[in-house]
PDB file of C-alpha atoms in Angstrom:
ATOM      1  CA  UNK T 170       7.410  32.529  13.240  1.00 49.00           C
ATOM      2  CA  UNK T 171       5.166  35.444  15.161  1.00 46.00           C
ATOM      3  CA  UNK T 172       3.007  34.718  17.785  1.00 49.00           C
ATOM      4  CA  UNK T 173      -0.101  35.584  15.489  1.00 54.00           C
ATOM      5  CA  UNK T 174       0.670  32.159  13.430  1.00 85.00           C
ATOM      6  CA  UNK T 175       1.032  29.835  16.450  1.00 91.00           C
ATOM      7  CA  UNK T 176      -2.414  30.696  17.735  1.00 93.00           C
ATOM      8  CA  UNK T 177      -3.565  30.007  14.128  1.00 94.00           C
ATOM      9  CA  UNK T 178      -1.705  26.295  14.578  1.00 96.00           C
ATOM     10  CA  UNK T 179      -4.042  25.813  17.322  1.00 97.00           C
ATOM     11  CA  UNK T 180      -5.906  22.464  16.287  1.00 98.00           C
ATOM     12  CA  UNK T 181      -7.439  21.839  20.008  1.00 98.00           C
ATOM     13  CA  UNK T 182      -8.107  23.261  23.732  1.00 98.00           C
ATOM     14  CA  UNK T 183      -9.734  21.897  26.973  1.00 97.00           C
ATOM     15  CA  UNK T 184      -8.614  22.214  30.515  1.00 96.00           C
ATOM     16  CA  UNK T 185      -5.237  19.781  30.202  1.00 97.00           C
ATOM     17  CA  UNK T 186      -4.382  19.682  26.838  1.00 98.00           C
ATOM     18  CA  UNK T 187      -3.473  21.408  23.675  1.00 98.00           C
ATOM     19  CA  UNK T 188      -2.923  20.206  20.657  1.00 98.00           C
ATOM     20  CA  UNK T 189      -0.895  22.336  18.079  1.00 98.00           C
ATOM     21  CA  UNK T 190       0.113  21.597  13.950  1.00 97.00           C
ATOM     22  CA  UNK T 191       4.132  22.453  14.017  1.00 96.00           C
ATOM     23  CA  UNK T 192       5.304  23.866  10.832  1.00 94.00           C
ATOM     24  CA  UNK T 193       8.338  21.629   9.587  1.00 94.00           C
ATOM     25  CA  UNK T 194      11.808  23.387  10.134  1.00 91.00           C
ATOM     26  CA  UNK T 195      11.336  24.420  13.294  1.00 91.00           C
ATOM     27  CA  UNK T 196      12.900  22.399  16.723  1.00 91.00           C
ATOM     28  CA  UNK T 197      10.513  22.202  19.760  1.00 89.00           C
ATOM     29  CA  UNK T 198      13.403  22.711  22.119  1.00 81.00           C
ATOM     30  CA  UNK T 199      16.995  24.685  22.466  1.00 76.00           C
ATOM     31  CA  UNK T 200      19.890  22.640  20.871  1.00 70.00           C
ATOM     32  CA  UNK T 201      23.338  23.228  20.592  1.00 65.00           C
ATOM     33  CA  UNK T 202      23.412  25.276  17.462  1.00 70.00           C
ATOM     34  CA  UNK T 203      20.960  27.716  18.956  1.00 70.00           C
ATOM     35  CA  UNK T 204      18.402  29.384  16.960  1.00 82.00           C
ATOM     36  CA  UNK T 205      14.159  29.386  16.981  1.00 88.00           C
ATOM     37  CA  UNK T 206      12.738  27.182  18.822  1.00 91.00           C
ATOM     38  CA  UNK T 207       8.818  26.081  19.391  1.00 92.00           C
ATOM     39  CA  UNK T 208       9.490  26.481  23.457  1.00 91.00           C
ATOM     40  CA  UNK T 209      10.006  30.409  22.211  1.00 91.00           C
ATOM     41  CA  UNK T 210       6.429  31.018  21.419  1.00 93.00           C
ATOM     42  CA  UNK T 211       4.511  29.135  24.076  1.00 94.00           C
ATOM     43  CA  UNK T 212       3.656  31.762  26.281  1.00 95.00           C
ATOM     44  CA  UNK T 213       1.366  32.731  23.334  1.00 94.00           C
ATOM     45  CA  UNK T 214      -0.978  29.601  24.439  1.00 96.00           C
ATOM     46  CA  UNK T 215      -1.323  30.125  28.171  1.00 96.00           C
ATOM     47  CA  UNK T 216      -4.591  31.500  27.874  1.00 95.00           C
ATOM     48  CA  UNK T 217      -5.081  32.709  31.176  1.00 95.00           C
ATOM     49  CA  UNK T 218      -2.713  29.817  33.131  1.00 96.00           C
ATOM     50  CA  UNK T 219       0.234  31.279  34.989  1.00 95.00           C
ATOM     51  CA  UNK T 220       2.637  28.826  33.046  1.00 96.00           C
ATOM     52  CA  UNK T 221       3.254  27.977  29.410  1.00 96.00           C
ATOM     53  CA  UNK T 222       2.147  24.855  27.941  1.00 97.00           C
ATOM     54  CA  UNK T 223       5.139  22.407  27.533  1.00 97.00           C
ATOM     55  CA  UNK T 224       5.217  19.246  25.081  1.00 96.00           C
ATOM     56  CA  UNK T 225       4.261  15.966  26.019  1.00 96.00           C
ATOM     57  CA  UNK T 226       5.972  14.171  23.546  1.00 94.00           C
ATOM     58  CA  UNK T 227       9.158  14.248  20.665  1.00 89.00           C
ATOM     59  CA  UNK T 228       8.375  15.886  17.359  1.00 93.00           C
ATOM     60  CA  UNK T 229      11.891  15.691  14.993  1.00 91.00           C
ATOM     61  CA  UNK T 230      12.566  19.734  13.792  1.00 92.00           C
ATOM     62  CA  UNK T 231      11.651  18.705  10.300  1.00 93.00           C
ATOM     63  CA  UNK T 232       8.602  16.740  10.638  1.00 96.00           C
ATOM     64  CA  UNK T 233       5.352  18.858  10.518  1.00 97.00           C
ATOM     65  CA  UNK T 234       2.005  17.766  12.018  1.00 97.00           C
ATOM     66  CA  UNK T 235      -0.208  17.062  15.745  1.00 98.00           C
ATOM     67  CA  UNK T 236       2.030  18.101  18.483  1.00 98.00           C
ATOM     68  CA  UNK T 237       0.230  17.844  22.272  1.00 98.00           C
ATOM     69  CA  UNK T 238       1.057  20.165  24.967  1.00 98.00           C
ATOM     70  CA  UNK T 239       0.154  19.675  28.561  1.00 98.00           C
ATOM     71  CA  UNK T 240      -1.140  23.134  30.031  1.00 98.00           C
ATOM     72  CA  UNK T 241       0.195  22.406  33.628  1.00 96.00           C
ATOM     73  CA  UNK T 242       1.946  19.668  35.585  1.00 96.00           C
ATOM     74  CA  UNK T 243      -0.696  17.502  36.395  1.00 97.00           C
ATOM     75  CA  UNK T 244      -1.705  17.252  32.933  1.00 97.00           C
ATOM     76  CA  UNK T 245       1.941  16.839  31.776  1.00 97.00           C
ATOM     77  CA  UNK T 246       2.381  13.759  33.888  1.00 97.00           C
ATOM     78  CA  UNK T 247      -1.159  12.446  32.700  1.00 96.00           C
ATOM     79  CA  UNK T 248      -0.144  13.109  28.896  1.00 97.00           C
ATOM     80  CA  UNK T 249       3.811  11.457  29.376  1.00 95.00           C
ATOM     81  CA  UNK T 250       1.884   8.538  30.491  1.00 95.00           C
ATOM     82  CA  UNK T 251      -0.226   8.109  28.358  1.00 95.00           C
ATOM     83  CA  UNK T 252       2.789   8.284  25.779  1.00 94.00           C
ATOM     84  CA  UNK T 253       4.849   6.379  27.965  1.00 92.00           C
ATOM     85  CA  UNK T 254       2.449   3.673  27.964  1.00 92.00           C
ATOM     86  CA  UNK T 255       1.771   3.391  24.549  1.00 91.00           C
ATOM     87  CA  UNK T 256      -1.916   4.195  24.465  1.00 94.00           C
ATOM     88  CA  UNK T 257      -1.441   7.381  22.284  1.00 96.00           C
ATOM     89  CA  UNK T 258      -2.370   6.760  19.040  1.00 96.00           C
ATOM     90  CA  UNK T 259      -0.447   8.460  16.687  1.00 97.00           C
ATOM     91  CA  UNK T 260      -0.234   8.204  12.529  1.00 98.00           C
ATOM     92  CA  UNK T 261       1.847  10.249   9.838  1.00 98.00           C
ATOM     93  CA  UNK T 262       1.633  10.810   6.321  1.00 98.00           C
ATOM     94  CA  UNK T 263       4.706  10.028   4.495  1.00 98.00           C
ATOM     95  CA  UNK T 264       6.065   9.881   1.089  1.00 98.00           C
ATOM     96  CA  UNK T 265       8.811   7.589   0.121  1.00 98.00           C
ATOM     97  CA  UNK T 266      11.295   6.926  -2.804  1.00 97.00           C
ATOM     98  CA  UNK T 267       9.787   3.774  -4.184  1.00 97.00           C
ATOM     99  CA  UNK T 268       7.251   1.721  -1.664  1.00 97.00           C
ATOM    100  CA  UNK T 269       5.883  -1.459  -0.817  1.00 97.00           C
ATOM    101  CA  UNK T 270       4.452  -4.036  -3.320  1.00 96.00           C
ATOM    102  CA  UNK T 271       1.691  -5.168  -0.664  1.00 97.00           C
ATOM    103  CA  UNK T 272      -1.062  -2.490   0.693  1.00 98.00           C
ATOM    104  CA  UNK T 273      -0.457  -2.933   4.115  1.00 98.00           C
ATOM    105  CA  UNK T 274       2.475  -4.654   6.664  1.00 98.00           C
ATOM    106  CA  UNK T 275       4.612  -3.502   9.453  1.00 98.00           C
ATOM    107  CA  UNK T 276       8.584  -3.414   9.921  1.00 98.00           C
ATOM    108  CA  UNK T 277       9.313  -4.967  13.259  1.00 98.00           C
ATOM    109  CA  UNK T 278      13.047  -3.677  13.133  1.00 98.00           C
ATOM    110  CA  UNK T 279      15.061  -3.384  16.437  1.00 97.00           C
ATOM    111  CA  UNK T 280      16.934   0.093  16.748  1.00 96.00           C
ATOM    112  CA  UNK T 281      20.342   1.286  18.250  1.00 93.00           C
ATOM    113  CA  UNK T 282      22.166   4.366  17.755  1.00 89.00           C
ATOM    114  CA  UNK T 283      25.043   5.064  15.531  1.00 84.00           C
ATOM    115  CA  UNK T 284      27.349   6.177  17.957  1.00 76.00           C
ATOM    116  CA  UNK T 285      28.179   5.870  21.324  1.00 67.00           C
ATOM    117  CA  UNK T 286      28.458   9.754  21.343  1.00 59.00           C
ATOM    118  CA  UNK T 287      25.360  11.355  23.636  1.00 58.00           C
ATOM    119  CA  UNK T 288      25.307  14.321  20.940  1.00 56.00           C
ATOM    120  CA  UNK T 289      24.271  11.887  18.056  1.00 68.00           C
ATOM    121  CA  UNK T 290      20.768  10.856  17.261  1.00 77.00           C
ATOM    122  CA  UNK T 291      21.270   8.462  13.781  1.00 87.00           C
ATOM    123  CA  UNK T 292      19.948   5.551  14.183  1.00 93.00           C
ATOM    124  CA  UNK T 293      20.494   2.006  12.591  1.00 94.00           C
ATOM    125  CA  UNK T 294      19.120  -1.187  12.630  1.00 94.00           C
ATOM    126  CA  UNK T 295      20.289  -3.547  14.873  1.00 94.00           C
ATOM    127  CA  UNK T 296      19.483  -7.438  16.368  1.00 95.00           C
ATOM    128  CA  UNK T 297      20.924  -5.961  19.966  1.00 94.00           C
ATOM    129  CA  UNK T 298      18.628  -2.667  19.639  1.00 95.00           C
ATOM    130  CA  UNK T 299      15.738  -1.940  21.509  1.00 95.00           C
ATOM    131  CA  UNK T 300      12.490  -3.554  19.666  1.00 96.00           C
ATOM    132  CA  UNK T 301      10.798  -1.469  17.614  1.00 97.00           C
ATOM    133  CA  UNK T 302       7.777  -1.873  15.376  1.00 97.00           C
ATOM    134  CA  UNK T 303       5.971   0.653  12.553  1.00 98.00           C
ATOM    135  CA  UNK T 304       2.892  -0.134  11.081  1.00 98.00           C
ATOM    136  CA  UNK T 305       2.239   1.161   7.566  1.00 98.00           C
ATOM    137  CA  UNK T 306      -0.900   1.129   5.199  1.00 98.00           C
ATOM    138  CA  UNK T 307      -0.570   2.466   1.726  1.00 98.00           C
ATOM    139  CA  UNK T 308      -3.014   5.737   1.406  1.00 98.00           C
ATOM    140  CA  UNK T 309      -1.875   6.205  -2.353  1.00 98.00           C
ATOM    141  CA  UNK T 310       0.953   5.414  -5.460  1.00 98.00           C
ATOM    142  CA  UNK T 311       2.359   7.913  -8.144  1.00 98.00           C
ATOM    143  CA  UNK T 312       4.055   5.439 -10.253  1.00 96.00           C
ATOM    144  CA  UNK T 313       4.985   8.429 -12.950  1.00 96.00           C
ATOM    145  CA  UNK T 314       7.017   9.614 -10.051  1.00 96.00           C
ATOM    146  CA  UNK T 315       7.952   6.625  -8.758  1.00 96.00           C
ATOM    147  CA  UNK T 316       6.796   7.288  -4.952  1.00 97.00           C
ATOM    148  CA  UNK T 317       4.078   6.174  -2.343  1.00 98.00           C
ATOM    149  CA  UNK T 318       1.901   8.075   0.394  1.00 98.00           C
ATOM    150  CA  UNK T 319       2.125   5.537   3.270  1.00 98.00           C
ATOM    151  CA  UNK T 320       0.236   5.995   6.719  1.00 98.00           C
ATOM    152  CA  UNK T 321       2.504   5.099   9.432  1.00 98.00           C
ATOM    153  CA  UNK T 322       1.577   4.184  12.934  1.00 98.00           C
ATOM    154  CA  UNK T 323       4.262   4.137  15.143  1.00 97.00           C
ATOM    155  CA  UNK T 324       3.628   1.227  17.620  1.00 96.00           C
ATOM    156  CA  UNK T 325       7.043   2.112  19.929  1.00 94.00           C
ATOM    157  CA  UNK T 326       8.527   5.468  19.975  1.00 90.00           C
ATOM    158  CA  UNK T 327      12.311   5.018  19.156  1.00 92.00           C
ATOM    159  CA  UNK T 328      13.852   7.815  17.617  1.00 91.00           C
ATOM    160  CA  UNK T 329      14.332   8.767  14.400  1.00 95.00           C
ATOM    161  CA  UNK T 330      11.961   4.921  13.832  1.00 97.00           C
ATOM    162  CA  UNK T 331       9.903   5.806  10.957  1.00 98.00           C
ATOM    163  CA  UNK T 332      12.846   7.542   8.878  1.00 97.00           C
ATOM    164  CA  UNK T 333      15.265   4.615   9.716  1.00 97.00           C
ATOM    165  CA  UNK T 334      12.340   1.357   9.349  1.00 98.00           C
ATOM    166  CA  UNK T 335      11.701   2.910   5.662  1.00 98.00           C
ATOM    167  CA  UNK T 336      15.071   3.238   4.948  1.00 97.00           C
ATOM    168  CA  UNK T 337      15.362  -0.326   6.197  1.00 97.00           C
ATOM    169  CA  UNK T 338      13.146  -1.650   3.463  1.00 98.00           C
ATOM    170  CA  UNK T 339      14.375  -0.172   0.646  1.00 97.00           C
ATOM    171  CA  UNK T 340      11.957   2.833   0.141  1.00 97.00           C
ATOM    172  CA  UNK T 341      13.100   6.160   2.447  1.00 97.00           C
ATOM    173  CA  UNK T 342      10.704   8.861   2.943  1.00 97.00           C
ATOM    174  CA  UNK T 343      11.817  11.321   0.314  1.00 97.00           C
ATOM    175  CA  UNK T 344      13.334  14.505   1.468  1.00 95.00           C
ATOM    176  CA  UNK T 345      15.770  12.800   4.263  1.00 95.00           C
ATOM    177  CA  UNK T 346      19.290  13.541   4.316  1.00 92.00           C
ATOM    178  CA  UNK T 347      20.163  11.377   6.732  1.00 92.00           C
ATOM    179  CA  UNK T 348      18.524   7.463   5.810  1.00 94.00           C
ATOM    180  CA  UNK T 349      17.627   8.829   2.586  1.00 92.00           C
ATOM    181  CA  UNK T 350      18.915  10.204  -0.922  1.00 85.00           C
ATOM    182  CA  UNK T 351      18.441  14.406  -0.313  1.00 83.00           C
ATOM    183  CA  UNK T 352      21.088  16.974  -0.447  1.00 80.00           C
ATOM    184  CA  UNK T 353      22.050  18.092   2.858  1.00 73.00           C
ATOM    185  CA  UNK T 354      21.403  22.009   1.568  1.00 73.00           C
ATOM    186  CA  UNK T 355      18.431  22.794  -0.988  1.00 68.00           C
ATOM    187  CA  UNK T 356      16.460  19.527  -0.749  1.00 73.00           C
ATOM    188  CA  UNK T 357      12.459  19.478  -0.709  1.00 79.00           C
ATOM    189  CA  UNK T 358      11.985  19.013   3.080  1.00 91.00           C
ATOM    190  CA  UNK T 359      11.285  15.870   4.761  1.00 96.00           C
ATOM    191  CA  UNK T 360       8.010  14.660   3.652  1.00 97.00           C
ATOM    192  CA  UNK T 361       6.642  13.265   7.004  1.00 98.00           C
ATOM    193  CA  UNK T 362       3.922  14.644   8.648  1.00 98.00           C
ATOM    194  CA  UNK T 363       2.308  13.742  12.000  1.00 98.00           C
ATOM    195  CA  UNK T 364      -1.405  13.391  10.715  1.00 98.00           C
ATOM    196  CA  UNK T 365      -3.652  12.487  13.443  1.00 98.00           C
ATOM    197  CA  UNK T 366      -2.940  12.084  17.342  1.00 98.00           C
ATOM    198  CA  UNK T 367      -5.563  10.199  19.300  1.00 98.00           C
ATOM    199  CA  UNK T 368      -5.497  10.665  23.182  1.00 98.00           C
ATOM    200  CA  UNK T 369      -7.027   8.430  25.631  1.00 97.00           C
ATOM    201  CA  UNK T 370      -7.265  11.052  28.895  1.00 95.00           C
ATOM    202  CA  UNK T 371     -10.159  11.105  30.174  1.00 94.00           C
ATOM    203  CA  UNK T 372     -11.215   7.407  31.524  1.00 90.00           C
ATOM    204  CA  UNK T 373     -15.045   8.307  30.790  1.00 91.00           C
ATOM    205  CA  UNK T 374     -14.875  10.164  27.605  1.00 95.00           C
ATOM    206  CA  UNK T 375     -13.921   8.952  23.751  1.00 96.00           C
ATOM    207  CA  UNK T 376     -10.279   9.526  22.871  1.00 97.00           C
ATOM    208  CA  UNK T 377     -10.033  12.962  22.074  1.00 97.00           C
ATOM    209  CA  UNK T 378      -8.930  12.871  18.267  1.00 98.00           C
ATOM    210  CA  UNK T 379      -6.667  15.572  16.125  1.00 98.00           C
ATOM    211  CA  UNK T 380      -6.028  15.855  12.544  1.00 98.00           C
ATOM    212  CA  UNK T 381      -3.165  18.131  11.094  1.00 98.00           C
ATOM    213  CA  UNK T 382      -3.833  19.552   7.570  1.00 97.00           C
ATOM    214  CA  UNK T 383      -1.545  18.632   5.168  1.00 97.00           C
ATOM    215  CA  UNK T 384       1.178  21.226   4.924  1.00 96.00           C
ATOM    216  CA  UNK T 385       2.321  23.164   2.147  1.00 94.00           C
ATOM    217  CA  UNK T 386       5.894  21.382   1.000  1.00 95.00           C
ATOM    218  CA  UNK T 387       3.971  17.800   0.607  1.00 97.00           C
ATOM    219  CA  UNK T 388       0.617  18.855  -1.101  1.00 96.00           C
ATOM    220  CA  UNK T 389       1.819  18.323  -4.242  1.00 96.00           C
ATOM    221  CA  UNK T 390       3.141  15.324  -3.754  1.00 97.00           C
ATOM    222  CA  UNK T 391       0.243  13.920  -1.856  1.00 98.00           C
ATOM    223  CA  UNK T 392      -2.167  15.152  -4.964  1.00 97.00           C
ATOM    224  CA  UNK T 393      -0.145  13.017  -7.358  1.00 97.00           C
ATOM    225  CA  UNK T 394      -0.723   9.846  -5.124  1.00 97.00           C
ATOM    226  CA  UNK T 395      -4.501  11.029  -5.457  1.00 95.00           C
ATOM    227  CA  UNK T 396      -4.836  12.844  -2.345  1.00 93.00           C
ATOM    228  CA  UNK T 397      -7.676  14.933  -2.581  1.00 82.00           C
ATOM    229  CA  UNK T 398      -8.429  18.150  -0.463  1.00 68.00           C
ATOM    230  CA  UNK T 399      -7.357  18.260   2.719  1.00 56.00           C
TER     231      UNK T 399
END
């Protein structure tokens, strides 16, 4: 990634808060294998501010889509808030093996990890978890291809909730090597993209609202569950 194609990710700008679309395959912080990271390029987006923009919020490595950065501290702590609180509204795109028979429903699933090992992050379902609730609407069906294009709303923030809750019900968002049926090495890419991210900051103004494009690896897909341009 060069710093010419983050500034072309740039889907919003005020005073507080950016909002960027994060190209799938790339982690927003440093992990233990190493490698490029999101944090890497952010200096690209000061735009005159003595500090970088940081993220306000989790975006998994291989999940594309509306990513919000705070542009200084204050406007951090407004954004975690707001996160923290549940009044960001956020909805992806995915497409699963299978799908629903109804149109519309929502998973109400409690979570827990795997492991009791702090370096894991798979998830299961679990009655002692901590709650955790998805929304979904179906957007579109390829039945040739046997797969669904499902808006998800996240209404808690667990991790890994959307991937594990589909998984759950018997139709994993295609591309996932972990809850679903992809190789580890060579498979299409997760196809989950964060869509739209609506942000309640300003008290006197309308939410500010952000739609990510779809991105390249799921177009296809998306076309043959009748997705049109866009």
């Amino acid at each position: 990634m060069i710093v010419d194609d983050i500034l072309s990710r740039l889907l919003y700008r005020d005073a507080l808060v950016l909002v960027i679309d994060k190209p799938a395959g790339l982690p927003v912080h440093p992990g233990p294998k190493g490698g490029e990271t999101l944090t890497q390029h952010l200096d690209a987006l000061r735009f005159g501010l003595p500090r970088r923009p940081e993220a306000a919020h989790r975006l998994d490595r291989d999940t594309s889509g509306c990513l919000a950065l705070g542009r200084h501290a204050k406007a951090l702590a407004r954004l975690n808030a707001l996160f923290a609180r549940g009044q960001a509204e956020k909805t992806y795109w995915a497409l699963v093996e299978g799908g629903p028979s109804e149109e519309t429903g929502e998973i109400d699933l409690p979570l827990m990890r795997r492991s009791d090992d702090p370096r894991s992050w798979w998830m299961k379902t679990d009655p002692a978890g901590d709650p955790s609730l998805t929304r979904w609407r179906v957007m579109g069906r390829d039945p040739a291809a046997g797969r669904t294009w499902l808006a998800l709303t996240p209404v808690t923030g667990r991790t890994h909730q959307l991937r594990v809750h589909c998984a759950a019900m018997g139709w994993p968002i295609l591309g996932d090597p972990i809850y679903g049926s992809a190789p580890r090495q060579g498979g299409p890419g997760l196809q989950l993209h964060a869509r739209a991210l609506a942000l309640p900051l300003y008290p006197k103004k309308p939410a500010i609202t952000v739609e990510a494009p779809a991105p390249g690896h799921m177009r296809e897909g998306l076309r043959g569950c009748g997705m049109g341009e866009g």
